[in-house]
């Protein structure tokens, strides 16, 4: 006879109410190849190329100095030559980081790197890129949905999310891309999003010098967006070299299968920083209130039920919790169990099946007596192991 799976219990005690701690010239890649910055094979983290001069090969050090000499010869020692607000002729470490990005983009070929940098400087001047981050371009309906900076990965890289599925709606597509002027305005807005992300970088050896790009390809109308996406790719490849953090291999890409977004993203980004639509706990306005409260991560094995017990809840206290399981497709419930023997258990949330597309649970409960909250996720009907996360805060009654 098959043994019934026994529940796993994760007991929790109420913590003190402290604030949370909180190369050769590249070819133009196809849209799908280049946009797949989202994620799935097991890979522990992203890495930064070294920007410590002492770590460079002698040939790379020479290339850096040769590029500086070319800049001085072209612009003069006191010439105006700035990128992202930083003078390239000042001789400081921030300038070195930027110059090394251009050199790496052209496999340390000095002449090619210099030509790329010159074209970038000319484009930035013509595009007025230095001022674009502060402009109001009137794309409120796209902010927080199509391209947006949101939180950081586990190593501190800013994360940019991209989702173009909204453009399958023909009216929306016409509104944004209906003619050449509209397309130009959209491109300017997309550059604005990137420039705002770049403003979060350190540009120093050992610092955070690149961005994580997460792109949601679901429902994206590839054919209709071909012109816009190709222009975006050209702009970014030509003028923003080495701005995407690499995996611990040479690749910049990790690909996630549909339904495994949370499992993939949790490898690189903590659940409290992953947006709710991708299986995380972060809602659109959360980051306006400071660093997010850290979440606890756990896994729910196939055929397993997990009970999270939050003990020590006093009479009159209010507990607020968030809980999510990647790919859900399981049963969830919440109940309050009083300490006094013989008292009735309160079904705060009755058992219900959650679909794969459900956002994180967010709920609260005020107790009338001392007891504990039990949050249950029942995965006994599935063989698939799932990633999960939860967090909570308990506020004592001000009347006591």
Short mmCIF file of C-alpha atoms in Angstrom, two decimals:
data_model
loop_
_atom_site.label_atom_id
_atom_site.label_comp_id
_atom_site.label_asym_id
_atom_site.label_seq_id
_atom_site.Cartn_x
_atom_site.Cartn_y
_atom_site.Cartn_z
CA UNK A 1 0.00 0.00 0.00
CA UNK A 2 1.30 3.41 -0.91
CA UNK A 3 2.19 5.59 2.03
CA UNK A 4 0.33 8.89 2.28
CA UNK A 5 2.65 11.88 2.05
CA UNK A 6 3.13 13.49 5.44
CA UNK A 7 2.89 17.25 5.81
CA UNK A 8 6.04 19.32 6.25
CA UNK A 9 5.82 22.01 8.88
CA UNK A 10 7.84 25.21 8.82
CA UNK A 11 7.36 26.74 12.28
CA UNK A 12 7.84 30.48 12.56
CA UNK A 13 8.11 32.68 15.61
CA UNK A 14 7.29 36.39 15.58
CA UNK A 15 10.52 38.36 15.04
CA UNK A 16 11.18 41.76 16.65
CA UNK A 17 9.56 44.58 14.67
CA UNK A 18 12.80 45.96 13.26
CA UNK A 19 12.77 47.64 9.82
CA UNK A 20 13.90 45.31 6.99
CA UNK A 21 17.53 45.40 5.83
CA UNK A 22 16.56 46.33 3.45
CA UNK A 23 35.02 40.84 -29.94
CA UNK A 24 35.01 40.92 -33.74
CA UNK A 25 32.42 43.43 -34.78
CA UNK A 26 29.15 41.90 -33.64
CA UNK A 27 26.58 40.86 -36.19
CA UNK A 28 23.02 42.12 -35.80
CA UNK A 29 21.20 39.37 -33.97
CA UNK A 30 17.64 38.41 -34.74
CA UNK A 31 14.93 39.84 -32.52
CA UNK A 32 14.12 36.65 -30.62
CA UNK A 33 17.79 35.69 -30.11
CA UNK A 34 18.67 39.09 -28.71
CA UNK A 35 15.60 39.60 -26.56
CA UNK A 36 15.85 36.30 -24.69
CA UNK A 37 17.42 37.83 -21.62
CA UNK A 38 14.94 36.18 -19.26
CA UNK A 39 16.01 32.82 -17.83
CA UNK A 40 16.19 28.96 -17.26
CA UNK A 41 19.13 26.58 -17.11
CA UNK A 42 20.65 26.29 -13.65
CA UNK A 43 23.20 29.05 -13.30
CA UNK A 44 24.15 30.64 -10.00
CA UNK A 45 24.70 34.26 -10.93
CA UNK A 46 25.76 36.87 -13.41
CA UNK A 47 29.27 38.22 -13.47
CA UNK A 48 31.03 41.45 -14.25
CA UNK A 49 34.02 41.60 -16.55
CA UNK A 50 37.01 42.83 -14.60
CA UNK A 51 37.68 46.55 -14.65
CA UNK A 52 40.72 46.44 -12.40
CA UNK A 53 43.69 47.55 -14.49
CA UNK A 54 45.95 45.18 -12.56
CA UNK A 55 43.80 42.23 -13.75
CA UNK A 56 44.14 43.04 -17.45
CA UNK A 57 46.54 41.26 -19.79
CA UNK A 58 49.50 43.35 -20.92
CA UNK A 59 48.00 43.55 -24.43
CA UNK A 60 44.72 44.84 -22.97
CA UNK A 61 46.50 47.47 -20.87
CA UNK A 62 48.32 48.63 -23.99
CA UNK A 63 45.06 48.81 -25.95
CA UNK A 64 43.49 50.94 -23.19
CA UNK A 65 46.42 53.36 -23.23
CA UNK A 66 46.41 53.50 -27.03
CA UNK A 67 42.70 54.33 -27.03
CA UNK A 68 43.32 57.14 -24.53
CA UNK A 69 46.12 58.48 -26.72
CA UNK A 70 43.81 58.48 -29.75
CA UNK A 71 41.19 60.41 -27.81
CA UNK A 72 43.71 63.02 -26.66
CA UNK A 73 45.05 63.37 -30.22
CA UNK A 74 41.51 63.82 -31.55
CA UNK A 75 39.94 66.02 -28.86
CA UNK A 76 42.97 67.57 -27.14
CA UNK A 77 43.92 67.02 -23.47
CA UNK A 78 41.21 69.44 -22.31
CA UNK A 79 38.65 68.61 -24.97
CA UNK A 80 34.99 67.95 -24.20
CA UNK A 81 34.49 64.21 -24.46
CA UNK A 82 31.89 62.78 -22.08
CA UNK A 83 29.66 59.71 -22.01
CA UNK A 84 26.92 59.22 -19.39
CA UNK A 85 28.05 62.43 -17.76
CA UNK A 86 31.62 61.26 -17.24
CA UNK A 87 34.68 62.88 -18.87
CA UNK A 88 36.73 60.32 -20.76
CA UNK A 89 39.90 62.39 -20.69
CA UNK A 90 40.06 62.90 -16.94
CA UNK A 91 42.19 59.85 -16.34
CA UNK A 92 40.05 58.45 -13.49
CA UNK A 93 38.81 54.91 -12.99
CA UNK A 94 35.28 55.68 -14.20
CA UNK A 95 36.65 56.73 -17.59
CA UNK A 96 38.66 53.49 -17.72
CA UNK A 97 35.52 51.41 -17.10
CA UNK A 98 33.72 53.09 -20.01
CA UNK A 99 36.68 52.82 -22.37
CA UNK A 100 37.09 49.13 -21.50
CA UNK A 101 33.45 48.55 -22.48
CA UNK A 102 34.11 49.93 -25.96
CA UNK A 103 37.33 47.93 -26.23
CA UNK A 104 35.63 44.68 -25.23
CA UNK A 105 32.84 45.32 -27.72
CA UNK A 106 35.48 45.32 -30.47
CA UNK A 107 37.75 42.60 -29.05
CA UNK A 108 40.37 45.18 -27.95
CA UNK A 109 41.00 46.35 -31.51
CA UNK A 110 41.89 49.97 -30.81
CA UNK A 111 41.01 51.45 -34.18
CA UNK A 112 37.59 49.78 -34.27
CA UNK A 113 36.90 50.75 -30.66
CA UNK A 114 37.83 54.36 -31.34
CA UNK A 115 35.58 54.46 -34.42
CA UNK A 116 32.69 53.00 -32.37
CA UNK A 117 33.23 55.56 -29.61
CA UNK A 118 33.36 58.46 -32.06
CA UNK A 119 30.08 57.37 -33.65
CA UNK A 120 28.52 56.98 -30.19
CA UNK A 121 29.60 60.50 -29.15
CA UNK A 122 28.18 61.94 -32.37
CA UNK A 123 24.90 60.04 -31.92
CA UNK A 124 24.54 61.15 -28.28
CA UNK A 125 25.01 64.77 -29.30
CA UNK A 126 22.49 64.56 -32.16
CA UNK A 127 19.98 62.54 -30.10
CA UNK A 128 20.46 64.78 -27.04
CA UNK A 129 20.83 61.61 -25.04
CA UNK A 130 22.31 63.37 -21.98
CA UNK A 131 18.95 65.01 -21.26
CA UNK A 132 16.53 62.25 -22.22
CA UNK A 133 16.28 60.67 -18.75
CA UNK A 134 14.46 63.73 -17.38
CA UNK A 135 12.03 64.30 -20.26
CA UNK A 136 8.29 63.69 -20.08
CA UNK A 137 7.60 61.76 -23.28
CA UNK A 138 3.96 61.02 -22.52
CA UNK A 139 4.11 57.21 -22.36
CA UNK A 140 2.39 56.77 -19.01
CA UNK A 141 0.37 53.80 -20.34
CA UNK A 142 3.59 51.93 -21.12
CA UNK A 143 5.44 52.64 -17.87
CA UNK A 144 5.65 49.66 -15.56
CA UNK A 145 4.36 47.35 -18.28
CA UNK A 146 6.35 47.46 -21.53
CA UNK A 147 9.86 48.45 -20.40
CA UNK A 148 10.76 49.44 -16.86
CA UNK A 149 13.49 49.29 -14.24
CA UNK A 150 12.40 47.28 -11.22
CA UNK A 151 14.63 46.29 -8.31
CA UNK A 152 18.00 44.54 -8.35
CA UNK A 153 19.36 41.03 -8.75
CA UNK A 154 21.06 39.14 -5.93
CA UNK A 155 24.41 40.78 -6.75
CA UNK A 156 23.09 44.31 -7.01
CA UNK A 157 22.62 44.72 -10.78
CA UNK A 158 19.62 46.89 -11.71
CA UNK A 159 16.97 44.83 -13.52
CA UNK A 160 15.10 46.02 -16.61
CA UNK A 161 11.92 44.15 -17.58
CA UNK A 162 10.59 44.14 -21.14
CA UNK A 163 7.18 42.83 -22.19
CA UNK A 164 5.81 43.53 -25.66
CA UNK A 165 2.69 41.36 -25.57
CA UNK A 166 0.44 44.43 -25.19
CA UNK A 167 1.15 45.29 -28.83
CA UNK A 168 -0.85 42.32 -30.07
CA UNK A 169 -3.77 44.73 -29.56
CA UNK A 170 -4.05 46.48 -32.93
CA UNK A 171 -5.34 49.75 -31.46
CA UNK A 172 -2.42 49.91 -29.04
CA UNK A 173 0.00 49.07 -31.84
CA UNK A 174 -1.36 51.86 -34.05
CA UNK A 175 -1.29 54.34 -31.19
CA UNK A 176 2.41 53.72 -30.54
CA UNK A 177 3.82 52.70 -33.95
CA UNK A 178 1.25 54.09 -36.39
CA UNK A 179 3.69 56.33 -38.31
CA UNK A 180 7.36 57.25 -38.41
CA UNK A 181 7.03 60.11 -35.92
CA UNK A 182 5.34 57.83 -33.40
CA UNK A 183 8.07 55.23 -33.87
CA UNK A 184 10.79 57.86 -33.29
CA UNK A 185 9.08 58.95 -30.10
CA UNK A 186 8.84 55.34 -28.88
CA UNK A 187 12.55 54.78 -29.60
CA UNK A 188 13.37 57.89 -27.60
CA UNK A 189 11.28 56.59 -24.72
CA UNK A 190 13.00 53.18 -24.85
CA UNK A 191 16.40 54.89 -24.75
CA UNK A 192 15.13 56.90 -21.78
CA UNK A 193 14.37 53.70 -19.85
CA UNK A 194 17.90 52.42 -20.51
CA UNK A 195 19.53 55.75 -19.59
CA UNK A 196 17.67 55.74 -16.28
CA UNK A 197 19.01 52.25 -15.61
CA UNK A 198 22.54 53.33 -16.49
CA UNK A 199 22.24 56.14 -13.93
CA UNK A 200 22.09 53.38 -11.28
CA UNK A 201 25.49 51.93 -12.26
CA UNK A 202 28.72 52.59 -10.36
CA UNK A 203 31.25 52.73 -13.22
CA UNK A 204 34.11 51.66 -11.00
CA UNK A 205 36.29 48.55 -10.68
CA UNK A 206 34.61 46.00 -8.44
CA UNK A 207 31.30 47.87 -8.65
CA UNK A 208 28.05 47.24 -10.49
CA UNK A 209 28.69 48.18 -14.10
CA UNK A 210 25.97 46.41 -16.07
CA UNK A 211 22.23 45.76 -16.15
CA UNK A 212 20.14 42.58 -16.17
CA UNK A 213 17.55 42.47 -18.97
CA UNK A 214 14.50 40.23 -18.50
CA UNK A 215 12.33 39.98 -21.61
CA UNK A 216 8.88 38.40 -21.72
CA UNK A 217 8.24 37.06 -25.22
CA UNK A 218 4.70 35.87 -24.50
CA UNK A 219 2.15 37.19 -27.04
CA UNK A 220 4.75 39.45 -28.65
CA UNK A 221 3.78 40.20 -32.28
CA UNK A 222 7.23 39.55 -33.76
CA UNK A 223 6.37 40.39 -37.37
CA UNK A 224 4.67 43.68 -36.54
CA UNK A 225 7.47 44.77 -34.21
CA UNK A 226 10.30 43.85 -36.55
CA UNK A 227 11.10 47.42 -37.64
CA UNK A 228 10.92 48.88 -34.14
CA UNK A 229 12.89 46.06 -32.53
CA UNK A 230 15.62 46.13 -35.16
CA UNK A 231 16.08 49.86 -34.62
CA UNK A 232 16.23 49.39 -30.86
CA UNK A 233 18.80 46.60 -31.24
CA UNK A 234 20.96 48.71 -33.55
CA UNK A 235 20.87 51.67 -31.17
CA UNK A 236 21.76 49.55 -28.17
CA UNK A 237 24.49 47.49 -29.86
CA UNK A 238 26.15 50.56 -31.37
CA UNK A 239 25.90 52.94 -28.41
CA UNK A 240 25.61 50.89 -25.22
CA UNK A 241 28.43 48.31 -25.33
CA UNK A 242 28.77 45.66 -22.64
CA UNK A 243 25.80 46.95 -20.66
CA UNK A 244 24.14 43.54 -20.18
CA UNK A 245 25.56 41.38 -17.38
CA UNK A 246 26.80 37.96 -18.49
CA UNK A 247 26.10 34.57 -16.97
CA UNK A 248 29.03 32.74 -15.36
CA UNK A 249 29.65 31.45 -18.87
CA UNK A 250 30.39 33.72 -21.83
CA UNK A 251 26.71 33.85 -22.73
CA UNK A 252 24.48 36.80 -21.90
CA UNK A 253 21.35 34.69 -22.32
CA UNK A 254 19.38 32.36 -20.08
CA UNK A 255 16.09 31.06 -21.49
CA UNK A 256 13.03 30.15 -19.46
CA UNK A 257 10.30 27.78 -20.55
CA UNK A 258 6.74 28.97 -20.16
CA UNK A 259 5.47 28.24 -16.66
CA UNK A 260 8.95 28.26 -15.13
CA UNK A 261 9.54 32.01 -14.83
CA UNK A 262 9.67 32.06 -11.03
CA UNK A 263 11.95 29.03 -10.84
CA UNK A 264 14.34 30.71 -13.26
CA UNK A 265 14.24 34.23 -11.91
CA UNK A 266 14.70 33.14 -8.28
CA UNK A 267 18.15 31.86 -9.25
CA UNK A 268 19.19 35.43 -9.92
CA UNK A 269 16.67 37.71 -8.18
CA UNK A 270 15.16 37.42 -4.70
CA UNK A 271 11.37 36.79 -4.64
CA UNK A 272 10.64 40.15 -3.00
CA UNK A 273 12.20 41.88 -6.03
CA UNK A 274 10.47 39.76 -8.71
CA UNK A 275 7.22 41.32 -10.03
CA UNK A 276 4.03 39.46 -9.09
CA UNK A 277 3.21 38.72 -12.75
CA UNK A 278 6.39 36.60 -12.95
CA UNK A 279 5.78 34.65 -9.73
CA UNK A 280 7.32 37.09 -7.26
CA UNK A 281 6.08 39.19 -4.37
CA UNK A 282 6.77 42.69 -5.69
CA UNK A 283 3.79 44.84 -6.64
CA UNK A 284 4.08 48.00 -8.77
CA UNK A 285 4.19 50.55 -5.94
CA UNK A 286 6.09 48.51 -3.35
CA UNK A 287 9.50 50.02 -4.11
CA UNK A 288 8.19 53.53 -3.49
CA UNK A 289 8.11 52.66 0.22
CA UNK A 290 11.80 51.81 0.48
CA UNK A 291 13.60 48.45 0.31
CA UNK A 292 11.20 45.49 0.24
CA UNK A 293 10.79 43.30 3.30
CA UNK A 294 12.90 40.16 2.70
CA UNK A 295 11.08 36.92 1.98
CA UNK A 296 11.86 33.35 3.04
CA UNK A 297 12.29 30.87 0.20
CA UNK A 298 11.37 27.18 0.25
CA UNK A 299 10.49 24.40 -2.18
CA UNK A 300 7.36 22.28 -2.36
CA UNK A 301 8.16 18.80 -3.65
CA UNK A 302 5.80 16.83 -5.81
CA UNK A 303 3.33 14.87 -3.67
CA UNK A 304 4.02 17.06 -0.64
CA UNK A 305 2.02 19.37 1.60
CA UNK A 306 3.76 22.22 3.40
CA UNK A 307 2.36 23.96 6.47
CA UNK A 308 3.93 27.27 7.50
CA UNK A 309 3.19 27.94 11.17
CA UNK A 310 3.56 31.51 12.42
CA UNK A 311 3.41 31.29 16.19
CA UNK A 312 3.22 33.84 18.99
CA UNK A 313 0.38 35.98 17.61
CA UNK A 314 -1.16 37.88 20.49
CA UNK A 315 -4.75 38.95 21.05
CA UNK A 316 -5.58 42.05 18.99
CA UNK A 317 -2.50 41.72 16.76
CA UNK A 318 -2.80 41.97 12.97
CA UNK A 319 -0.75 39.65 10.77
CA UNK A 320 -0.25 40.51 7.11
CA UNK A 321 1.32 37.96 4.80
CA UNK A 322 2.40 37.41 1.20
CA UNK A 323 2.87 33.94 -0.24
CA UNK A 324 3.60 32.65 -3.72
CA UNK A 325 4.40 29.31 -5.35
CA UNK A 326 5.90 29.33 -8.83
CA UNK A 327 3.48 27.81 -11.32
CA UNK A 328 0.92 27.34 -8.49
CA UNK A 329 -1.55 24.62 -9.76
CA UNK A 330 -2.06 23.44 -6.19
CA UNK A 331 -4.36 24.00 -3.21
CA UNK A 332 -3.86 26.82 -0.71
CA UNK A 333 -5.54 27.62 2.61
CA UNK A 334 -4.97 29.70 5.74
CA UNK A 335 -6.30 29.17 9.25
CA UNK A 336 -5.86 30.68 12.69
CA UNK A 337 -5.40 28.18 15.53
CA UNK A 338 -6.01 29.58 19.05
CA UNK A 339 -3.71 28.54 21.89
CA UNK A 340 -6.55 27.77 24.30
CA UNK A 341 -7.55 24.13 24.09
CA UNK A 342 -11.13 23.70 22.95
CA UNK A 343 -11.27 27.00 21.02
CA UNK A 344 -12.41 26.82 17.43
CA UNK A 345 -9.93 27.00 14.55
CA UNK A 346 -10.82 29.88 12.23
CA UNK A 347 -10.76 29.25 8.48
CA UNK A 348 -9.25 32.56 7.33
CA UNK A 349 -9.05 31.37 3.72
CA UNK A 350 -10.83 28.16 2.81
CA UNK A 351 -8.93 25.60 0.71
CA UNK A 352 -8.99 26.58 -2.96
CA UNK A 353 -7.17 25.55 -6.10
CA UNK A 354 -4.86 28.23 -7.50
CA UNK A 355 -4.24 28.37 -11.24
CA UNK A 356 -0.72 28.69 -12.73
CA UNK A 357 -1.36 32.35 -13.60
CA UNK A 358 -2.40 33.50 -10.10
CA UNK A 359 -0.50 36.40 -8.52
CA UNK A 360 0.93 36.16 -5.02
CA UNK A 361 -1.47 35.87 -2.09
CA UNK A 362 -1.69 39.08 -0.04
CA UNK A 363 -3.95 39.02 3.00
CA UNK A 364 -4.25 40.06 6.65
CA UNK A 365 -6.07 38.89 9.77
CA UNK A 366 -6.66 40.45 13.21
CA UNK A 367 -6.77 37.92 16.04
CA UNK A 368 -9.21 38.04 18.96
CA UNK A 369 -7.10 35.71 21.09
CA UNK A 370 -3.56 34.36 21.30
CA UNK A 371 -2.67 31.73 18.74
CA UNK A 372 -0.85 30.90 15.52
CA UNK A 373 -1.48 31.30 11.80
CA UNK A 374 -1.06 28.24 9.58
CA UNK A 375 -0.55 28.77 5.84
CA UNK A 376 -0.86 25.56 3.82
CA UNK A 377 0.15 24.70 0.26
CA UNK A 378 -0.91 21.24 -0.86
CA UNK A 379 1.02 19.87 -3.84
CA UNK A 380 0.03 16.24 -3.33
CA UNK A 381 -1.75 16.10 -6.70
CA UNK A 382 1.41 17.03 -8.63
CA UNK A 383 4.79 15.40 -9.21
CA UNK A 384 6.51 18.69 -10.00
CA UNK A 385 8.77 20.38 -7.45
CA UNK A 386 7.98 24.10 -7.17
CA UNK A 387 9.82 27.11 -5.79
CA UNK A 388 7.97 29.22 -3.26
CA UNK A 389 8.38 32.23 -1.00
CA UNK A 390 6.54 33.96 1.82
CA UNK A 391 6.91 36.86 4.22
CA UNK A 392 4.82 38.36 6.95
CA UNK A 393 4.66 41.14 9.50
CA UNK A 394 2.75 41.22 12.77
CA UNK A 395 1.59 44.51 14.29
CA UNK A 396 0.45 44.48 17.88
CA UNK A 397 -2.74 46.25 18.84
CA UNK A 398 -2.26 49.89 19.83
CA UNK A 399 -5.18 49.53 22.28
CA UNK A 400 -3.33 47.15 24.57
#
